[in-house]
JSON list of C-alpha atoms in Angstrom, two decimals:
[
{"chain": "A", "resi": 35, "resn": "MET", "atom": "CA", "xyz": [46.55, -30.18, 50.43]},
{"chain": "A", "resi": 36, "resn": "ASN", "atom": "CA", "xyz": [47.13, -29.84, 46.74]},
{"chain": "A", "resi": 37, "resn": "ASN", "atom": "CA", "xyz": [43.51, -30.26, 45.55]},
{"chain": "A", "resi": 38, "resn": "GLN", "atom": "CA", "xyz": [43.56, -31.34, 41.92]},
{"chain": "A", "resi": 39, "resn": "ILE", "atom": "CA", "xyz": [40.80, -28.76, 40.94]},
{"chain": "A", "resi": 40, "resn": "LEU", "atom": "CA", "xyz": [42.83, -25.93, 42.28]},
{"chain": "A", "resi": 41, "resn": "LEU", "atom": "CA", "xyz": [45.76, -27.20, 40.24]},
{"chain": "A", "resi": 42, "resn": "ASP", "atom": "CA", "xyz": [43.86, -28.00, 37.28]},
{"chain": "A", "resi": 43, "resn": "HIS", "atom": "CA", "xyz": [42.58, -24.31, 37.04]},
{"chain": "A", "resi": 44, "resn": "LEU", "atom": "CA", "xyz": [45.67, -22.68, 38.14]},
{"chain": "A", "resi": 45, "resn": "ARG", "atom": "CA", "xyz": [47.20, -20.75, 35.34]},
{"chain": "A", "resi": 46, "resn": "SER", "atom": "CA", "xyz": [51.30, -20.42, 34.62]},
{"chain": "A", "resi": 47, "resn": "ILE", "atom": "CA", "xyz": [52.41, -17.75, 32.56]},
{"chain": "A", "resi": 48, "resn": "GLN", "atom": "CA", "xyz": [55.98, -17.87, 31.34]},
{"chain": "A", "resi": 49, "resn": "ASP", "atom": "CA", "xyz": [58.66, -15.11, 31.45]},
{"chain": "A", "resi": 50, "resn": "TRP", "atom": "CA", "xyz": [55.85, -12.67, 32.98]},
{"chain": "A", "resi": 51, "resn": "PRO", "atom": "CA", "xyz": [56.59, -10.17, 34.48]},
{"chain": "A", "resi": 52, "resn": "ILE", "atom": "CA", "xyz": [60.26, -10.97, 33.25]},
{"chain": "A", "resi": 53, "resn": "LYS", "atom": "CA", "xyz": [62.01, -13.33, 31.36]},
{"chain": "A", "resi": 54, "resn": "GLY", "atom": "CA", "xyz": [62.71, -16.60, 33.73]},
{"chain": "A", "resi": 55, "resn": "VAL", "atom": "CA", "xyz": [59.71, -16.10, 35.98]},
{"chain": "A", "resi": 56, "resn": "ASN", "atom": "CA", "xyz": [56.85, -18.68, 35.79]},
{"chain": "A", "resi": 57, "resn": "PHE", "atom": "CA", "xyz": [54.00, -16.43, 37.17]},
{"chain": "A", "resi": 58, "resn": "ARG", "atom": "CA", "xyz": [51.20, -18.25, 38.84]},
{"chain": "A", "resi": 59, "resn": "ASP", "atom": "CA", "xyz": [47.89, -16.55, 38.29]},
{"chain": "A", "resi": 60, "resn": "VAL", "atom": "CA", "xyz": [45.05, -17.19, 41.07]},
{"chain": "A", "resi": 61, "resn": "THR", "atom": "CA", "xyz": [42.62, -15.09, 39.33]},
{"chain": "A", "resi": 62, "resn": "THR", "atom": "CA", "xyz": [41.75, -17.80, 37.30]},
{"chain": "A", "resi": 63, "resn": "LEU", "atom": "CA", "xyz": [40.99, -19.65, 40.78]},
{"chain": "A", "resi": 64, "resn": "PHE", "atom": "CA", "xyz": [39.04, -16.66, 41.95]},
{"chain": "A", "resi": 65, "resn": "LYS", "atom": "CA", "xyz": [36.58, -16.51, 38.76]},
{"chain": "A", "resi": 66, "resn": "ASN", "atom": "CA", "xyz": [35.77, -19.94, 39.03]},
{"chain": "A", "resi": 67, "resn": "ALA", "atom": "CA", "xyz": [32.73, -20.87, 41.67]},
{"chain": "A", "resi": 68, "resn": "GLU", "atom": "CA", "xyz": [33.87, -24.27, 42.34]},
{"chain": "A", "resi": 69, "resn": "CYS", "atom": "CA", "xyz": [37.56, -23.22, 43.24]},
{"chain": "A", "resi": 70, "resn": "LEU", "atom": "CA", "xyz": [36.76, -20.13, 45.05]},
{"chain": "A", "resi": 71, "resn": "LYS", "atom": "CA", "xyz": [34.61, -22.50, 47.40]},
{"chain": "A", "resi": 72, "resn": "ILE", "atom": "CA", "xyz": [37.07, -25.07, 47.61]},
{"chain": "A", "resi": 73, "resn": "ILE", "atom": "CA", "xyz": [39.51, -22.24, 48.77]},
{"chain": "A", "resi": 74, "resn": "SER", "atom": "CA", "xyz": [37.28, -20.74, 51.25]},
{"chain": "A", "resi": 75, "resn": "ASP", "atom": "CA", "xyz": [36.22, -24.28, 53.01]},
{"chain": "A", "resi": 76, "resn": "GLU", "atom": "CA", "xyz": [39.95, -25.51, 52.94]},
{"chain": "A", "resi": 77, "resn": "MET", "atom": "CA", "xyz": [40.90, -22.14, 54.93]},
{"chain": "A", "resi": 78, "resn": "TYR", "atom": "CA", "xyz": [37.90, -22.45, 57.10]},
{"chain": "A", "resi": 79, "resn": "ASP", "atom": "CA", "xyz": [38.84, -25.78, 58.34]},
{"chain": "A", "resi": 80, "resn": "LEU", "atom": "CA", "xyz": [42.48, -24.74, 58.98]},
{"chain": "A", "resi": 81, "resn": "TYR", "atom": "CA", "xyz": [41.34, -21.92, 61.19]},
{"chain": "A", "resi": 82, "resn": "LYS", "atom": "CA", "xyz": [37.79, -22.44, 62.68]},
{"chain": "A", "resi": 83, "resn": "ASP", "atom": "CA", "xyz": [39.37, -23.47, 65.80]},
{"chain": "A", "resi": 84, "resn": "LYS", "atom": "CA", "xyz": [42.28, -20.98, 66.52]},
{"chain": "A", "resi": 85, "resn": "GLY", "atom": "CA", "xyz": [40.16, -18.03, 67.60]},
{"chain": "A", "resi": 86, "resn": "ILE", "atom": "CA", "xyz": [41.00, -15.80, 64.75]},
{"chain": "A", "resi": 87, "resn": "THR", "atom": "CA", "xyz": [39.80, -12.21, 65.32]},
{"chain": "A", "resi": 88, "resn": "LYS", "atom": "CA", "xyz": [41.23, -10.21, 62.28]},
{"chain": "A", "resi": 89, "resn": "ILE", "atom": "CA", "xyz": [42.69, -11.49, 58.81]},
{"chain": "A", "resi": 90, "resn": "VAL", "atom": "CA", "xyz": [44.97, -9.02, 57.61]},
{"chain": "A", "resi": 91, "resn": "GLY", "atom": "CA", "xyz": [44.88, -9.26, 53.58]},
{"chain": "A", "resi": 92, "resn": "ILE", "atom": "CA", "xyz": [48.08, -8.41, 51.84]},
{"chain": "A", "resi": 93, "resn": "GLU", "atom": "CA", "xyz": [47.27, -5.96, 48.70]},
{"chain": "A", "resi": 94, "resn": "SER", "atom": "CA", "xyz": [46.08, -6.96, 46.50]},
{"chain": "A", "resi": 95, "resn": "ARG", "atom": "CA", "xyz": [45.28, -10.66, 45.97]},
{"chain": "A", "resi": 96, "resn": "GLY", "atom": "CA", "xyz": [45.31, -11.13, 49.46]},
{"chain": "A", "resi": 97, "resn": "PHE", "atom": "CA", "xyz": [42.10, -9.11, 49.94]},
{"chain": "A", "resi": 98, "resn": "VAL", "atom": "CA", "xyz": [39.69, -11.49, 48.18]},
{"chain": "A", "resi": 99, "resn": "MET", "atom": "CA", "xyz": [40.01, -14.60, 50.41]},
{"chain": "A", "resi": 100, "resn": "SER", "atom": "CA", "xyz": [41.06, -12.66, 53.70]},
{"chain": "A", "resi": 101, "resn": "SER", "atom": "CA", "xyz": [37.22, -11.19, 53.10]},
{"chain": "A", "resi": 102, "resn": "ALA", "atom": "CA", "xyz": [35.65, -14.50, 52.33]},
{"chain": "A", "resi": 103, "resn": "LEU", "atom": "CA", "xyz": [37.28, -16.13, 55.08]},
{"chain": "A", "resi": 104, "resn": "ALA", "atom": "CA", "xyz": [36.73, -13.37, 57.92]},
{"chain": "A", "resi": 105, "resn": "ILE", "atom": "CA", "xyz": [32.70, -13.74, 57.10]},
{"chain": "A", "resi": 106, "resn": "LYS", "atom": "CA", "xyz": [32.98, -17.49, 57.75]},
{"chain": "A", "resi": 107, "resn": "LEU", "atom": "CA", "xyz": [35.00, -16.88, 60.77]},
{"chain": "A", "resi": 108, "resn": "GLY", "atom": "CA", "xyz": [33.35, -13.99, 62.29]},
{"chain": "A", "resi": 109, "resn": "ALA", "atom": "CA", "xyz": [36.06, -12.20, 62.09]},
{"chain": "A", "resi": 110, "resn": "GLY", "atom": "CA", "xyz": [37.53, -8.52, 60.83]},
{"chain": "A", "resi": 111, "resn": "VAL", "atom": "CA", "xyz": [39.41, -7.73, 58.00]},
{"chain": "A", "resi": 112, "resn": "VAL", "atom": "CA", "xyz": [42.67, -5.49, 58.06]},
{"chain": "A", "resi": 113, "resn": "LEU", "atom": "CA", "xyz": [43.91, -4.17, 54.71]},
{"chain": "A", "resi": 114, "resn": "CYS", "atom": "CA", "xyz": [47.82, -4.15, 54.60]},
{"chain": "A", "resi": 115, "resn": "ARG", "atom": "CA", "xyz": [48.59, -1.52, 51.85]},
{"chain": "A", "resi": 116, "resn": "LYS", "atom": "CA", "xyz": [51.38, 0.18, 49.75]},
{"chain": "A", "resi": 117, "resn": "PRO", "atom": "CA", "xyz": [52.03, 3.82, 51.30]},
{"chain": "A", "resi": 118, "resn": "GLY", "atom": "CA", "xyz": [49.39, 6.35, 50.40]},
{"chain": "A", "resi": 119, "resn": "LYS", "atom": "CA", "xyz": [46.36, 4.02, 49.97]},
{"chain": "A", "resi": 120, "resn": "LEU", "atom": "CA", "xyz": [45.10, 4.42, 53.61]},
{"chain": "A", "resi": 121, "resn": "PRO", "atom": "CA", "xyz": [43.55, 7.43, 54.72]},
{"chain": "A", "resi": 122, "resn": "CYS", "atom": "CA", "xyz": [44.06, 7.65, 58.32]},
{"chain": "A", "resi": 123, "resn": "GLU", "atom": "CA", "xyz": [47.38, 7.58, 60.57]},
{"chain": "A", "resi": 124, "resn": "THR", "atom": "CA", "xyz": [49.20, 4.43, 59.76]},
{"chain": "A", "resi": 125, "resn": "VAL", "atom": "CA", "xyz": [52.15, 2.24, 61.16]},
{"chain": "A", "resi": 126, "resn": "GLN", "atom": "CA", "xyz": [54.82, 1.30, 58.57]},
{"chain": "A", "resi": 127, "resn": "GLU", "atom": "CA", "xyz": [57.35, -1.49, 57.68]},
{"chain": "A", "resi": 128, "resn": "SER", "atom": "CA", "xyz": [59.81, -1.07, 54.94]},
{"chain": "A", "resi": 129, "resn": "TYR", "atom": "CA", "xyz": [61.64, -4.20, 53.58]},
{"chain": "A", "resi": 130, "resn": "ALA", "atom": "CA", "xyz": [64.45, -4.90, 50.57]},
{"chain": "A", "resi": 131, "resn": "LYS", "atom": "CA", "xyz": [63.27, -6.51, 47.42]},
{"chain": "A", "resi": 132, "resn": "GLU", "atom": "CA", "xyz": [65.43, -7.68, 44.76]},
{"chain": "A", "resi": 133, "resn": "TYR", "atom": "CA", "xyz": [65.20, -4.23, 43.01]},
{"chain": "A", "resi": 134, "resn": "GLY", "atom": "CA", "xyz": [64.95, -2.01, 46.02]},
{"chain": "A", "resi": 135, "resn": "ILE", "atom": "CA", "xyz": [62.98, -0.84, 48.90]},
{"chain": "A", "resi": 136, "resn": "ASP", "atom": "CA", "xyz": [59.43, -1.21, 49.61]},
{"chain": "A", "resi": 137, "resn": "THR", "atom": "CA", "xyz": [57.09, -0.40, 52.34]},
{"chain": "A", "resi": 138, "resn": "ILE", "atom": "CA", "xyz": [53.73, -1.68, 53.68]},
{"chain": "A", "resi": 139, "resn": "GLU", "atom": "CA", "xyz": [51.17, 0.08, 55.96]},
{"chain": "A", "resi": 140, "resn": "ILE", "atom": "CA", "xyz": [48.56, -0.73, 58.14]},
{"chain": "A", "resi": 141, "resn": "HIS", "atom": "CA", "xyz": [46.21, 1.69, 60.08]},
{"chain": "A", "resi": 142, "resn": "LYS", "atom": "CA", "xyz": [47.31, 2.58, 63.60]},
{"chain": "A", "resi": 143, "resn": "ASP", "atom": "CA", "xyz": [43.99, 1.75, 65.02]},
{"chain": "A", "resi": 144, "resn": "ALA", "atom": "CA", "xyz": [43.58, -1.73, 63.18]},
{"chain": "A", "resi": 145, "resn": "ILE", "atom": "CA", "xyz": [45.11, -4.19, 65.66]},
{"chain": "A", "resi": 146, "resn": "ASP", "atom": "CA", "xyz": [45.42, -4.51, 69.42]},
{"chain": "A", "resi": 147, "resn": "GLU", "atom": "CA", "xyz": [46.68, -6.95, 72.20]},
{"chain": "A", "resi": 148, "resn": "ASN", "atom": "CA", "xyz": [43.84, -8.81, 72.25]},
{"chain": "A", "resi": 149, "resn": "ASP", "atom": "CA", "xyz": [43.58, -9.82, 68.60]},
{"chain": "A", "resi": 150, "resn": "ILE", "atom": "CA", "xyz": [44.58, -13.19, 67.02]},
{"chain": "A", "resi": 151, "resn": "ILE", "atom": "CA", "xyz": [45.61, -12.64, 63.47]},
{"chain": "A", "resi": 152, "resn": "LEU", "atom": "CA", "xyz": [45.70, -14.42, 60.53]},
{"chain": "A", "resi": 153, "resn": "LEU", "atom": "CA", "xyz": [48.03, -13.12, 57.70]},
{"chain": "A", "resi": 154, "resn": "HIS", "atom": "CA", "xyz": [46.83, -13.94, 54.26]},
{"chain": "A", "resi": 155, "resn": "ASP", "atom": "CA", "xyz": [48.25, -13.40, 50.58]},
{"chain": "A", "resi": 156, "resn": "ASP", "atom": "CA", "xyz": [48.04, -15.32, 47.51]},
{"chain": "A", "resi": 157, "resn": "LEU", "atom": "CA", "xyz": [51.63, -16.93, 47.30]},
{"chain": "A", "resi": 158, "resn": "LEU", "atom": "CA", "xyz": [54.72, -17.49, 48.94]},
{"chain": "A", "resi": 159, "resn": "ALA", "atom": "CA", "xyz": [57.95, -17.34, 47.06]},
{"chain": "A", "resi": 160, "resn": "THR", "atom": "CA", "xyz": [60.86, -15.49, 48.78]},
{"chain": "A", "resi": 161, "resn": "GLY", "atom": "CA", "xyz": [58.54, -14.66, 51.80]},
{"chain": "A", "resi": 162, "resn": "GLY", "atom": "CA", "xyz": [59.86, -10.69, 51.81]},
{"chain": "A", "resi": 163, "resn": "THR", "atom": "CA", "xyz": [56.35, -9.16, 51.79]},
{"chain": "A", "resi": 164, "resn": "MET", "atom": "CA", "xyz": [54.52, -11.53, 54.22]},
{"chain": "A", "resi": 165, "resn": "LYS", "atom": "CA", "xyz": [57.91, -11.22, 56.48]},
{"chain": "A", "resi": 166, "resn": "ALA", "atom": "CA", "xyz": [57.50, -7.42, 56.57]},
{"chain": "A", "resi": 167, "resn": "ALA", "atom": "CA", "xyz": [53.90, -7.92, 57.06]},
{"chain": "A", "resi": 168, "resn": "CYS", "atom": "CA", "xyz": [54.40, -10.18, 60.18]},
{"chain": "A", "resi": 169, "resn": "ASP", "atom": "CA", "xyz": [57.08, -7.60, 61.37]},
{"chain": "A", "resi": 170, "resn": "LEU", "atom": "CA", "xyz": [54.59, -4.82, 60.85]},
{"chain": "A", "resi": 171, "resn": "VAL", "atom": "CA", "xyz": [51.57, -6.87, 62.87]},
{"chain": "A", "resi": 172, "resn": "LYS", "atom": "CA", "xyz": [54.30, -7.81, 65.67]},
{"chain": "A", "resi": 173, "resn": "LYS", "atom": "CA", "xyz": [54.42, -3.93, 66.25]},
{"chain": "A", "resi": 174, "resn": "PHE", "atom": "CA", "xyz": [50.78, -4.14, 67.68]},
{"chain": "A", "resi": 175, "resn": "HIS", "atom": "CA", "xyz": [51.51, -7.05, 69.99]},
{"chain": "A", "resi": 176, "resn": "PRO", "atom": "CA", "xyz": [48.62, -9.39, 69.25]},
{"chain": "A", "resi": 177, "resn": "LYS", "atom": "CA", "xyz": [48.05, -12.44, 71.09]},
{"chain": "A", "resi": 178, "resn": "LYS", "atom": "CA", "xyz": [49.00, -14.66, 68.32]},
{"chain": "A", "resi": 179, "resn": "ILE", "atom": "CA", "xyz": [49.78, -14.53, 64.46]},
{"chain": "A", "resi": 180, "resn": "TYR", "atom": "CA", "xyz": [49.22, -16.98, 61.82]},
{"chain": "A", "resi": 181, "resn": "SER", "atom": "CA", "xyz": [50.29, -17.02, 58.09]},
{"chain": "A", "resi": 182, "resn": "ASN", "atom": "CA", "xyz": [48.44, -18.71, 55.21]},
{"chain": "A", "resi": 183, "resn": "PHE", "atom": "CA", "xyz": [48.78, -18.66, 51.23]},
{"chain": "A", "resi": 184, "resn": "ILE", "atom": "CA", "xyz": [46.84, -20.16, 48.62]},
{"chain": "A", "resi": 185, "resn": "ILE", "atom": "CA", "xyz": [50.22, -21.15, 46.54]},
{"chain": "A", "resi": 186, "resn": "GLU", "atom": "CA", "xyz": [53.66, -21.96, 48.22]},
{"chain": "A", "resi": 187, "resn": "LEU", "atom": "CA", "xyz": [56.64, -22.18, 45.75]},
{"chain": "A", "resi": 188, "resn": "VAL", "atom": "CA", "xyz": [58.72, -24.96, 47.14]},
{"chain": "A", "resi": 189, "resn": "ASN", "atom": "CA", "xyz": [60.35, -26.55, 44.50]},
{"chain": "A", "resi": 190, "resn": "GLU", "atom": "CA", "xyz": [62.28, -23.35, 42.87]},
{"chain": "A", "resi": 191, "resn": "GLY", "atom": "CA", "xyz": [64.73, -22.81, 45.55]},
{"chain": "A", "resi": 192, "resn": "LEU", "atom": "CA", "xyz": [63.26, -19.72, 46.78]},
{"chain": "A", "resi": 193, "resn": "ASN", "atom": "CA", "xyz": [62.90, -20.99, 50.55]},
{"chain": "A", "resi": 194, "resn": "GLY", "atom": "CA", "xyz": [60.05, -18.46, 51.60]},
{"chain": "A", "resi": 195, "resn": "ARG", "atom": "CA", "xyz": [59.25, -20.20, 54.92]},
{"chain": "A", "resi": 196, "resn": "ASP", "atom": "CA", "xyz": [63.18, -19.58, 55.95]},
{"chain": "A", "resi": 197, "resn": "ALA", "atom": "CA", "xyz": [62.36, -15.95, 55.95]},
{"chain": "A", "resi": 198, "resn": "PHE", "atom": "CA", "xyz": [59.79, -16.24, 58.92]},
{"chain": "A", "resi": 199, "resn": "ASP", "atom": "CA", "xyz": [60.35, -16.32, 62.63]},
{"chain": "A", "resi": 200, "resn": "LYS", "atom": "CA", "xyz": [59.77, -20.08, 64.14]},
{"chain": "A", "resi": 201, "resn": "ASP", "atom": "CA", "xyz": [56.75, -19.09, 66.27]},
{"chain": "A", "resi": 202, "resn": "ILE", "atom": "CA", "xyz": [54.59, -18.11, 63.09]},
{"chain": "A", "resi": 203, "resn": "GLU", "atom": "CA", "xyz": [52.36, -21.12, 61.82]},
{"chain": "A", "resi": 204, "resn": "ILE", "atom": "CA", "xyz": [52.39, -21.38, 58.24]},
{"chain": "A", "resi": 205, "resn": "THR", "atom": "CA", "xyz": [50.12, -22.89, 55.89]},
{"chain": "A", "resi": 206, "resn": "SER", "atom": "CA", "xyz": [49.42, -23.10, 52.37]},
{"chain": "A", "resi": 207, "resn": "LEU", "atom": "CA", "xyz": [46.98, -24.78, 50.21]},
{"chain": "A", "resi": 208, "resn": "ILE", "atom": "CA", "xyz": [48.90, -25.53, 47.34]},
{"chain": "A", "resi": 209, "resn": "GLN", "atom": "CA", "xyz": [52.45, -26.49, 47.03]},
{"chain": "A", "resi": 210, "resn": "ILE", "atom": "CA", "xyz": [54.37, -26.45, 43.88]}
]
């Protein structure tokens, strides 16, 4: 899609959080009403006919658009968080990162086998976090899982899509 307005408002920060990383900052898109509307409308057009019942927002930037889209789709929102942030019994998934092991979790009663799930996060780079989120959601045996990102890094050799099973339909609004 690569909407020029979104590209023009996307901030890149060199050498953050570590030297050599060109961080893509979606907060500049979120603070701009026109960009927020474009993102919301484009995501709605992608998923309006998919029967989505719940959107799983990945901590923390994934919470913003998952909530906005859920309202438009008439779906619920499920929070995928780091350990210790959810108050009730959870299901967890651990995964390897470049500097160690991380874990994400969802409430045990958040998803069931009748749900059609859209996983949403702000950025696809290596795919590690979202792959773990997909694996976590699969434990609930939903009817279908989709995955969406605002930004996908395609020209940086990270090959994030390769991390996913072939049955997961992946979409992104901006490819860089």
